[in-house]
PDB file of C-alpha atoms in Angstrom:
ATOM      1  CA  MET A   1       4.909  75.296 244.668  1.00  0.00           C
ATOM      2  CA  LYS A   2       6.317  74.761 248.049  1.00  0.00           C
ATOM      3  CA  HIS A   3       9.875  74.667 246.794  1.00  0.00           C
ATOM      4  CA  LYS A   4       9.510  77.945 244.954  1.00  0.00           C
ATOM      5  CA  THR A   5       8.387  79.748 248.140  1.00  0.00           C
ATOM      6  CA  GLU A   6      11.295  78.445 250.097  1.00  0.00           C
ATOM      7  CA  ASP A   7      13.828  79.636 247.504  1.00  0.00           C
ATOM      8  CA  SER A   8      12.427  83.183 247.635  1.00  0.00           C
ATOM      9  CA  ILE A   9      12.651  83.284 251.411  1.00  0.00           C
ATOM     10  CA  PHE A  10      16.246  82.187 251.389  1.00  0.00           C
ATOM     11  CA  ARG A  11      17.153  84.720 248.787  1.00  0.00           C
ATOM     12  CA  LYS A  12      15.666  87.541 250.848  1.00  0.00           C
ATOM     13  CA  LYS A  13      17.510  86.418 253.939  1.00  0.00           C
ATOM     14  CA  GLY A  14      20.866  86.441 252.136  1.00  0.00           C
ATOM     15  CA  PHE A  15      20.247  89.986 250.900  1.00  0.00           C
ATOM     16  CA  PHE A  16      19.554  91.325 254.369  1.00  0.00           C
ATOM     17  CA  VAL A  17      22.582  89.513 255.832  1.00  0.00           C
ATOM     18  CA  ALA A  18      24.868  91.184 253.319  1.00  0.00           C
ATOM     19  CA  LEU A  19      23.261  94.566 253.930  1.00  0.00           C
ATOM     20  CA  TYR A  20      23.686  94.396 257.658  1.00  0.00           C
ATOM     21  CA  SER A  21      27.287  93.241 257.371  1.00  0.00           C
ATOM     22  CA  SER A  22      28.145  96.269 255.222  1.00  0.00           C
ATOM     23  CA  LEU A  23      26.532  98.670 257.646  1.00  0.00           C
ATOM     24  CA  GLY A  24      28.458  97.166 260.523  1.00  0.00           C
ATOM     25  CA  ALA A  25      31.777  97.501 258.676  1.00  0.00           C
ATOM     26  CA  VAL A  26      31.075 101.178 257.930  1.00  0.00           C
ATOM     27  CA  ALA A  27      30.213 101.839 261.586  1.00  0.00           C
ATOM     28  CA  VAL A  28      33.443 100.192 262.796  1.00  0.00           C
ATOM     29  CA  LEU A  29      35.509 102.245 260.319  1.00  0.00           C
ATOM     30  CA  ALA A  30      33.865 105.460 261.485  1.00  0.00           C
ATOM     31  CA  LEU A  31      34.672 104.641 265.099  1.00  0.00           C
ATOM     32  CA  VAL A  32      38.327 104.018 264.250  1.00  0.00           C
ATOM     33  CA  ILE A  33      38.672 107.342 262.412  1.00  0.00           C
ATOM     34  CA  THR A  34      36.994 109.212 265.224  1.00  0.00           C
ATOM     35  CA  PHE A  35      39.249 107.597 267.778  1.00  0.00           C
ATOM     36  CA  SER A  36      42.334 108.479 265.781  1.00  0.00           C
ATOM     37  CA  SER A  37      41.282 112.120 265.479  1.00  0.00           C
ATOM     38  CA  LEU A  38      40.790 112.368 269.170  1.00  0.00           C
ATOM     39  CA  ASN A  39      44.328 111.107 269.774  1.00  0.00           C
ATOM     40  CA  GLY A  40      45.816 113.852 267.438  1.00  0.00           C
ATOM     41  CA  ASN A  41      46.708 111.465 264.640  1.00  0.00           C
ATOM     42  CA  ASP A  42      45.298 112.624 261.273  1.00  0.00           C
ATOM     43  CA  ASP A  43      46.508 109.567 259.475  1.00  0.00           C
ATOM     44  CA  PRO A  44      43.639 107.104 259.451  1.00  0.00           C
ATOM     45  CA  TYR A  45      46.058 104.258 259.051  1.00  0.00           C
ATOM     46  CA  GLY A  46      48.064 105.208 262.174  1.00  0.00           C
ATOM     47  CA  ALA A  47      51.071 106.736 260.393  1.00  0.00           C
ATOM     48  CA  GLU A  48      52.773 109.363 262.437  1.00  0.00           C
ATOM     49  CA  VAL A  49      53.116 112.838 260.905  1.00  0.00           C
ATOM     50  CA  ALA A  50      56.046 114.933 262.100  1.00  0.00           C
ATOM     51  CA  PRO A  51      55.112 118.481 263.110  1.00  0.00           C
ATOM     52  CA  VAL A  52      56.414 121.339 260.953  1.00  0.00           C
ATOM     53  CA  GLY A  53      58.605 123.888 262.722  1.00  0.00           C
ATOM     54  CA  ALA A  54      58.454 127.668 262.296  1.00  0.00           C
ATOM     55  CA  ASP A  55      61.876 127.660 260.615  1.00  0.00           C
ATOM     56  CA  ASP A  56      60.595 125.327 257.913  1.00  0.00           C
ATOM     57  CA  VAL A  57      57.860 127.739 256.775  1.00  0.00           C
ATOM     58  CA  LEU A  58      59.154 130.071 254.003  1.00  0.00           C
ATOM     59  CA  PRO A  59      58.369 133.718 254.329  1.00  0.00           C
ATOM     60  CA  TYR A  60      55.696 135.166 252.078  1.00  0.00           C
ATOM     61  CA  GLN A  61      58.198 136.966 249.826  1.00  0.00           C
ATOM     62  CA  GLN A  62      60.216 133.779 249.227  1.00  0.00           C
ATOM     63  CA  GLN A  63      57.097 131.831 248.378  1.00  0.00           C
ATOM     64  CA  ALA A  64      56.048 134.543 245.899  1.00  0.00           C
ATOM     65  CA  GLN A  65      59.507 134.529 244.307  1.00  0.00           C
ATOM     66  CA  ALA A  66      59.389 130.741 244.035  1.00  0.00           C
ATOM     67  CA  ARG A  67      56.022 130.903 242.292  1.00  0.00           C
ATOM     68  CA  ALA A  68      57.357 133.604 239.902  1.00  0.00           C
ATOM     69  CA  ASP A  69      60.377 131.439 239.084  1.00  0.00           C
ATOM     70  CA  GLU A  70      58.052 128.543 238.401  1.00  0.00           C
ATOM     71  CA  GLU A  71      55.948 130.613 236.009  1.00  0.00           C
ATOM     72  CA  THR A  72      59.086 131.874 234.277  1.00  0.00           C
ATOM     73  CA  TRP A  73      60.251 128.336 233.735  1.00  0.00           C
ATOM     74  CA  PHE A  74      57.033 127.335 231.971  1.00  0.00           C
ATOM     75  CA  ARG A  75      56.887 130.459 229.787  1.00  0.00           C
ATOM     76  CA  PRO A  76      57.885 129.980 226.097  1.00  0.00           C
ATOM     77  CA  ARG A  77      61.480 130.920 225.542  1.00  0.00           C
ATOM     78  CA  PRO A  78      62.506 133.116 222.540  1.00  0.00           C
ATOM     79  CA  THR A  79      63.947 131.251 219.604  1.00  0.00           C
ATOM     80  CA  PRO A  80      67.711 131.828 219.523  1.00  0.00           C
ATOM     81  CA  SER A  81      69.139 133.437 216.352  1.00  0.00           C
ATOM     82  CA  PRO A  82      70.885 131.005 214.014  1.00  0.00           C
ATOM     83  CA  PRO A  83      74.653 131.130 214.171  1.00  0.00           C
ATOM     84  CA  PRO A  84      76.356 132.979 211.255  1.00  0.00           C
ATOM     85  CA  MET A  85      77.181 130.925 208.194  1.00  0.00           C
ATOM     86  CA  PRO A  86      80.832 129.965 208.031  1.00  0.00           C
ATOM     87  CA  THR A  87      82.905 131.597 205.291  1.00  0.00           C
ATOM     88  CA  PRO A  88      83.249 129.109 202.412  1.00  0.00           C
ATOM     89  CA  LEU A  89      86.720 127.869 201.855  1.00  0.00           C
ATOM     90  CA  PRO A  90      88.346 128.467 198.463  1.00  0.00           C
ATOM     91  CA  THR A  91      87.339 125.930 195.860  1.00  0.00           C
ATOM     92  CA  GLN A  92      89.790 123.141 195.655  1.00  0.00           C
ATOM     93  CA  PRO A  93      90.723 121.816 192.202  1.00  0.00           C
ATOM     94  CA  PRO A  94      88.901 118.609 191.329  1.00  0.00           C
ATOM     95  CA  PRO A  95      90.830 115.381 191.738  1.00  0.00           C
ATOM     96  CA  PRO A  96      92.571 114.109 188.607  1.00  0.00           C
ATOM     97  CA  PRO A  97      90.475 111.745 186.495  1.00  0.00           C
ATOM     98  CA  PRO A  98      91.094 108.023 186.851  1.00  0.00           C
ATOM     99  CA  ARG A  99      93.614 106.527 184.542  1.00  0.00           C
ATOM    100  CA  ASN A 100      92.447 105.309 181.148  1.00  0.00           C
ATOM    101  CA  GLN A 101      89.316 107.473 181.403  1.00  0.00           C
ATOM    102  CA  PRO A 102      88.851 110.750 179.509  1.00  0.00           C
ATOM    103  CA  PRO A 103      88.086 113.727 181.731  1.00  0.00           C
ATOM    104  CA  THR A 104      84.468 114.872 181.841  1.00  0.00           C
ATOM    105  CA  GLN A 105      83.192 118.450 181.739  1.00  0.00           C
ATOM    106  CA  GLU A 106      83.007 118.533 185.539  1.00  0.00           C
ATOM    107  CA  MET A 107      86.624 117.375 185.798  1.00  0.00           C
ATOM    108  CA  MET A 108      87.970 120.032 183.468  1.00  0.00           C
ATOM    109  CA  PRO A 109      89.538 122.954 185.368  1.00  0.00           C
ATOM    110  CA  VAL A 110      87.908 126.317 184.875  1.00  0.00           C
ATOM    111  CA  PRO A 111      90.370 128.579 183.015  1.00  0.00           C
ATOM    112  CA  GLU A 112      91.246 131.714 184.823  1.00  0.00           C
ATOM    113  CA  ALA A 113      90.339 134.988 183.177  1.00  0.00           C
ATOM    114  CA  ASP A 114      93.234 136.830 181.602  1.00  0.00           C
ATOM    115  CA  PRO A 115      94.253 139.943 183.490  1.00  0.00           C
ATOM    116  CA  PRO A 116      93.162 143.147 181.764  1.00  0.00           C
ATOM    117  CA  ALA A 117      95.703 144.535 179.358  1.00  0.00           C
ATOM    118  CA  PRO A 118      97.441 147.664 180.574  1.00  0.00           C
ATOM    119  CA  SER A 119      96.105 150.860 179.107  1.00  0.00           C
ATOM    120  CA  PRO A 120      98.363 152.348 176.443  1.00  0.00           C
ATOM    121  CA  PRO A 121     100.060 155.573 177.377  1.00  0.00           C
ATOM    122  CA  PRO A 122      98.321 158.675 176.088  1.00  0.00           C
ATOM    123  CA  GLU A 123      99.470 159.649 172.646  1.00  0.00           C
ATOM    124  CA  VAL A 124     101.357 162.862 172.300  1.00  0.00           C
ATOM    125  CA  TYR A 125      99.753 165.054 169.694  1.00  0.00           C
ATOM    126  CA  ASP A 126     102.190 165.460 166.872  1.00  0.00           C
ATOM    127  CA  PRO A 127     100.735 167.566 164.087  1.00  0.00           C
ATOM    128  CA  GLU A 128     101.421 166.008 160.713  1.00  0.00           C
ATOM    129  CA  PRO A 129     103.186 168.198 158.217  1.00  0.00           C
ATOM    130  CA  GLU A 130     100.938 169.601 155.561  1.00  0.00           C
ATOM    131  CA  PRO A 131     101.114 167.591 152.349  1.00  0.00           C
ATOM    132  CA  PRO A 132     102.697 169.320 149.414  1.00  0.00           C
ATOM    133  CA  PRO A 133     100.279 170.978 147.031  1.00  0.00           C
ATOM    134  CA  ILE A 134      99.005 168.729 144.288  1.00  0.00           C
ATOM    135  CA  VAL A 135     100.228 169.922 140.940  1.00  0.00           C
ATOM    136  CA  VAL A 136      97.788 168.957 138.211  1.00  0.00           C
ATOM    137  CA  VAL A 137      99.735 168.121 135.116  1.00  0.00           C
ATOM    138  CA  PRO A 138      97.479 168.384 132.102  1.00  0.00           C
ATOM    139  CA  ALA A 139      97.267 165.263 130.019  1.00  0.00           C
ATOM    140  CA  THR A 140      99.172 165.492 126.853  1.00  0.00           C
ATOM    141  CA  PHE A 141      98.855 163.816 123.496  1.00  0.00           C
ATOM    142  CA  THR A 142     101.090 163.346 120.506  1.00  0.00           C
ATOM    143  CA  PRO A 143     100.328 166.139 118.007  1.00  0.00           C
ATOM    144  CA  PHE A 144      99.344 165.081 114.512  1.00  0.00           C
ATOM    145  CA  ALA A 145     102.149 165.645 111.997  1.00  0.00           C
ATOM    146  CA  GLU A 146     101.871 166.415 108.290  1.00  0.00           C
ATOM    147  CA  ASN A 147     103.081 163.003 107.200  1.00  0.00           C
ATOM    148  CA  ASP A 148     100.911 161.095 109.717  1.00  0.00           C
ATOM    149  CA  LYS A 149      97.737 159.248 108.824  1.00  0.00           C
ATOM    150  CA  MET A 150      94.317 159.238 110.510  1.00  0.00           C
ATOM    151  CA  VAL A 151      92.073 156.205 110.888  1.00  0.00           C
ATOM    152  CA  TRP A 152      88.627 156.330 109.324  1.00  0.00           C
ATOM    153  CA  PRO A 153      86.000 157.408 111.846  1.00  0.00           C
ATOM    154  CA  VAL A 154      83.518 154.904 110.360  1.00  0.00           C
ATOM    155  CA  ILE A 155      83.693 152.448 107.500  1.00  0.00           C
ATOM    156  CA  GLY A 156      81.021 152.937 104.858  1.00  0.00           C
ATOM    157  CA  GLU A 157      80.080 154.267 101.443  1.00  0.00           C
ATOM    158  CA  ILE A 158      80.761 157.925 100.697  1.00  0.00           C
ATOM    159  CA  VAL A 159      77.366 159.359  99.779  1.00  0.00           C
ATOM    160  CA  MET A 160      78.686 162.914  99.215  1.00  0.00           C
ATOM    161  CA  ASP A 161      82.384 163.470  98.573  1.00  0.00           C
ATOM    162  CA  TYR A 162      84.713 166.409  99.230  1.00  0.00           C
ATOM    163  CA  ASP A 163      85.160 168.989  96.457  1.00  0.00           C
ATOM    164  CA  ALA A 164      86.139 172.574  97.307  1.00  0.00           C
ATOM    165  CA  TYR A 165      86.622 173.637  93.660  1.00  0.00           C
ATOM    166  CA  ALA A 166      83.830 172.051  91.611  1.00  0.00           C
ATOM    167  CA  VAL A 167      80.197 171.994  92.550  1.00  0.00           C
ATOM    168  CA  VAL A 168      78.475 168.752  93.505  1.00  0.00           C
ATOM    169  CA  TYR A 169      74.812 167.907  93.741  1.00  0.00           C
ATOM    170  CA  ASP A 170      73.178 168.099  97.142  1.00  0.00           C
ATOM    171  CA  PRO A 171      69.980 165.972  97.110  1.00  0.00           C
ATOM    172  CA  THR A 172      68.689 167.486 100.357  1.00  0.00           C
ATOM    173  CA  LEU A 173      68.925 171.090  99.094  1.00  0.00           C
ATOM    174  CA  ASP A 174      68.329 169.962  95.527  1.00  0.00           C
ATOM    175  CA  ARG A 175      71.132 172.119  94.181  1.00  0.00           C
ATOM    176  CA  PHE A 176      74.768 172.068  93.109  1.00  0.00           C
ATOM    177  CA  ALA A 177      77.373 173.566  95.463  1.00  0.00           C
ATOM    178  CA  ILE A 178      80.904 173.043  96.698  1.00  0.00           C
ATOM    179  CA  ASN A 179      81.308 170.501  99.554  1.00  0.00           C
ATOM    180  CA  GLU A 180      84.093 170.976 102.194  1.00  0.00           C
ATOM    181  CA  ASP A 181      83.610 167.638 103.978  1.00  0.00           C
ATOM    182  CA  ILE A 182      82.808 164.016 103.255  1.00  0.00           C
ATOM    183  CA  ARG A 183      79.554 162.202 104.124  1.00  0.00           C
ATOM    184  CA  ILE A 184      80.078 158.531 105.052  1.00  0.00           C
ATOM    185  CA  SER A 185      76.980 156.310 105.146  1.00  0.00           C
ATOM    186  CA  ALA A 186      76.532 154.177 108.314  1.00  0.00           C
ATOM    187  CA  GLN A 187      73.710 152.639 110.273  1.00  0.00           C
ATOM    188  CA  GLU A 188      72.371 154.467 113.292  1.00  0.00           C
ATOM    189  CA  GLY A 189      74.378 153.600 116.389  1.00  0.00           C
ATOM    190  CA  THR A 190      77.588 152.746 114.510  1.00  0.00           C
ATOM    191  CA  PRO A 191      80.566 153.717 116.765  1.00  0.00           C
ATOM    192  CA  VAL A 192      82.425 156.852 115.670  1.00  0.00           C
ATOM    193  CA  ARG A 193      86.154 156.812 116.485  1.00  0.00           C
ATOM    194  CA  ALA A 194      88.735 159.585 116.830  1.00  0.00           C
ATOM    195  CA  GLY A 195      91.037 159.711 113.784  1.00  0.00           C
ATOM    196  CA  ALA A 196      94.120 160.553 115.940  1.00  0.00           C
ATOM    197  CA  ASP A 197      95.176 161.696 119.393  1.00  0.00           C
ATOM    198  CA  GLY A 198      93.801 165.069 120.434  1.00  0.00           C
ATOM    199  CA  ARG A 199      91.873 167.236 122.863  1.00  0.00           C
ATOM    200  CA  VAL A 200      88.131 167.904 122.652  1.00  0.00           C
ATOM    201  CA  LEU A 201      87.574 171.566 121.841  1.00  0.00           C
ATOM    202  CA  ALA A 202      83.765 171.653 121.707  1.00  0.00           C
ATOM    203  CA  VAL A 203      80.615 169.528 121.946  1.00  0.00           C
ATOM    204  CA  GLY A 204      77.533 171.137 120.331  1.00  0.00           C
ATOM    205  CA  ASN A 205      74.586 170.984 117.955  1.00  0.00           C
ATOM    206  CA  ASN A 206      73.366 173.006 114.934  1.00  0.00           C
ATOM    207  CA  VAL A 207      71.061 172.593 111.909  1.00  0.00           C
ATOM    208  CA  HIS A 208      73.931 171.832 109.523  1.00  0.00           C
ATOM    209  CA  TYR A 209      75.874 169.191 111.456  1.00  0.00           C
ATOM    210  CA  GLY A 210      73.387 168.039 114.118  1.00  0.00           C
ATOM    211  CA  ASN A 211      75.229 166.802 117.246  1.00  0.00           C
ATOM    212  CA  TYR A 212      78.972 167.225 116.712  1.00  0.00           C
ATOM    213  CA  VAL A 213      82.357 166.953 118.477  1.00  0.00           C
ATOM    214  CA  THR A 214      85.328 169.159 117.501  1.00  0.00           C
ATOM    215  CA  VAL A 215      88.797 167.744 118.305  1.00  0.00           C
ATOM    216  CA  ASP A 216      92.159 169.558 118.201  1.00  0.00           C
ATOM    217  CA  HIS A 217      94.703 167.017 116.903  1.00  0.00           C
ATOM    218  CA  GLY A 218      97.693 169.363 117.304  1.00  0.00           C
ATOM    219  CA  ASN A 219      99.892 171.360 114.928  1.00  0.00           C
ATOM    220  CA  GLY A 220      96.825 173.272 113.705  1.00  0.00           C
ATOM    221  CA  TRP A 221      94.906 170.170 112.646  1.00  0.00           C
ATOM    222  CA  VAL A 222      91.228 170.268 113.749  1.00  0.00           C
ATOM    223  CA  ALA A 223      88.546 167.689 112.872  1.00  0.00           C
ATOM    224  CA  ARG A 224      84.786 167.919 113.276  1.00  0.00           C
ATOM    225  CA  TYR A 225      82.654 164.768 113.650  1.00  0.00           C
ATOM    226  CA  GLY A 226      78.961 165.579 112.894  1.00  0.00           C
ATOM    227  CA  GLN A 227      75.533 163.888 112.702  1.00  0.00           C
ATOM    228  CA  LEU A 228      76.103 162.026 116.027  1.00  0.00           C
ATOM    229  CA  MET A 229      73.625 160.576 118.505  1.00  0.00           C
ATOM    230  CA  ASP A 230      72.513 162.623 121.499  1.00  0.00           C
ATOM    231  CA  ALA A 231      74.578 160.501 123.927  1.00  0.00           C
ATOM    232  CA  VAL A 232      78.041 161.877 123.157  1.00  0.00           C
ATOM    233  CA  MET A 233      80.734 159.968 125.066  1.00  0.00           C
ATOM    234  CA  VAL A 234      83.320 162.741 125.543  1.00  0.00           C
ATOM    235  CA  SER A 235      83.341 166.233 127.040  1.00  0.00           C
ATOM    236  CA  GLU A 236      85.181 169.475 126.422  1.00  0.00           C
ATOM    237  CA  GLY A 237      88.853 169.449 127.485  1.00  0.00           C
ATOM    238  CA  GLU A 238      89.067 165.644 127.482  1.00  0.00           C
ATOM    239  CA  ILE A 239      92.068 163.937 125.879  1.00  0.00           C
ATOM    240  CA  VAL A 240      91.148 161.297 123.285  1.00  0.00           C
ATOM    241  CA  ARG A 241      93.335 158.644 121.729  1.00  0.00           C
ATOM    242  CA  THR A 242      93.498 157.265 118.224  1.00  0.00           C
ATOM    243  CA  GLY A 243      90.551 154.922 117.631  1.00  0.00           C
ATOM    244  CA  GLN A 244      88.710 155.893 120.863  1.00  0.00           C
ATOM    245  CA  VAL A 245      84.913 155.893 120.512  1.00  0.00           C
ATOM    246  CA  ILE A 246      83.591 159.411 120.913  1.00  0.00           C
ATOM    247  CA  GLY A 247      79.929 158.742 120.032  1.00  0.00           C
ATOM    248  CA  GLY A 248      77.619 156.968 117.597  1.00  0.00           C
ATOM    249  CA  VAL A 249      75.980 157.757 114.263  1.00  0.00           C
ATOM    250  CA  GLY A 250      72.590 159.398 114.809  1.00  0.00           C
ATOM    251  CA  GLN A 251      69.658 160.680 112.772  1.00  0.00           C
ATOM    252  CA  PRO A 252      70.639 163.291 110.160  1.00  0.00           C
ATOM    253  CA  SER A 253      69.951 166.984 110.734  1.00  0.00           C
ATOM    254  CA  TYR A 254      67.621 169.123 108.584  1.00  0.00           C
ATOM    255  CA  PHE A 255      70.329 169.742 105.950  1.00  0.00           C
ATOM    256  CA  GLY A 256      71.187 166.058 105.537  1.00  0.00           C
ATOM    257  CA  THR A 257      67.897 164.196 105.642  1.00  0.00           C
ATOM    258  CA  MET A 258      68.040 162.997 102.019  1.00  0.00           C
ATOM    259  CA  LEU A 259      71.411 161.294 102.593  1.00  0.00           C
ATOM    260  CA  GLY A 260      70.083 158.937 105.296  1.00  0.00           C
ATOM    261  CA  THR A 261      72.056 158.138 108.462  1.00  0.00           C
ATOM    262  CA  HIS A 262      75.669 159.112 107.897  1.00  0.00           C
ATOM    263  CA  LEU A 263      78.740 160.752 109.469  1.00  0.00           C
ATOM    264  CA  ASN A 264      79.853 164.227 108.464  1.00  0.00           C
ATOM    265  CA  PHE A 265      83.674 164.465 108.704  1.00  0.00           C
ATOM    266  CA  ARG A 266      85.388 167.856 108.106  1.00  0.00           C
ATOM    267  CA  LEU A 267      89.121 168.534 108.467  1.00  0.00           C
ATOM    268  CA  THR A 268      90.988 171.874 108.635  1.00  0.00           C
ATOM    269  CA  ARG A 269      94.562 173.016 109.193  1.00  0.00           C
ATOM    270  CA  ASN A 270      95.203 176.489 110.605  1.00  0.00           C
ATOM    271  CA  GLY A 271      91.631 177.400 109.667  1.00  0.00           C
ATOM    272  CA  GLY A 272      91.751 176.258 106.021  1.00  0.00           C
ATOM    273  CA  VAL A 273      89.787 173.250 104.821  1.00  0.00           C
ATOM    274  CA  VAL A 274      91.776 170.135 103.826  1.00  0.00           C
ATOM    275  CA  ASN A 275      90.643 167.206 101.728  1.00  0.00           C
ATOM    276  CA  PRO A 276      90.219 164.352 104.256  1.00  0.00           C
ATOM    277  CA  HIS A 277      91.388 161.821 101.665  1.00  0.00           C
ATOM    278  CA  LEU A 278      94.882 163.270 101.939  1.00  0.00           C
ATOM    279  CA  VAL A 279      95.344 162.211 105.586  1.00  0.00           C
ATOM    280  CA  LEU A 280      93.026 159.199 105.982  1.00  0.00           C
ATOM    281  CA  THR A 281      94.541 155.748 105.643  1.00  0.00           C
ATOM    282  CA  GLU A 282      93.912 153.597 102.618  1.00  0.00           C
ATOM    283  CA  ARG A 283      90.755 151.504 102.995  1.00  0.00           C
TER     284      ARG A 283
END
């Protein structure tokens, strides 16, 4: 217990010794500073400060200008404009490809465009001469002569023969009368051919011959081909040749119904009837 009391006393004494030492140091320092101020020396450490002359003090305007220059220096400067881009140099041809290596697409030179072709000189208007008038030469045919022969228009049985002097029986009219043509039996649609060269005089229809075609064979010879189909294959004024199809066998007219489908062939010379057997070829 005794030792503990002594330690506390010594600790308190050490604290006060340190406190008093610090106070003394502060008092000495204050005396030194005060003494220096009284001697005209502002430097507490005894450094001498040289007095400033009147010439060294800048006028008020110069100081203001210096401050303005300082502020200008620290202001942000405008960004300078970029320099203009240099004009590109003309493209140089690519270097030749290495040896023993085929050129690539990049190595191939770009072909230059062909210069535009010069414009042709303006044409001088030169009126063409008028063509000569077209002379239409009518088609001709070889006229039928007396000793010539005609081909049979159709091949078939004669169901009613020619007879201009004696009467023959007509089953459709149920009577006997003279007959100035021949009736040749044929199936409907059988081609009907021209007996000789000629020119079509007429294409018509009536109750006696039905649809018919009349052909002028020349030298006064005229033939009529009757009981034809509606679709006649020639027209008036047309030139026909020997054996040319002019139509087809059709349905018989009112005056030939009892004879079935057949061709009615009538031949005249200079308006007078002629027996067709005299000019038709032998069958």
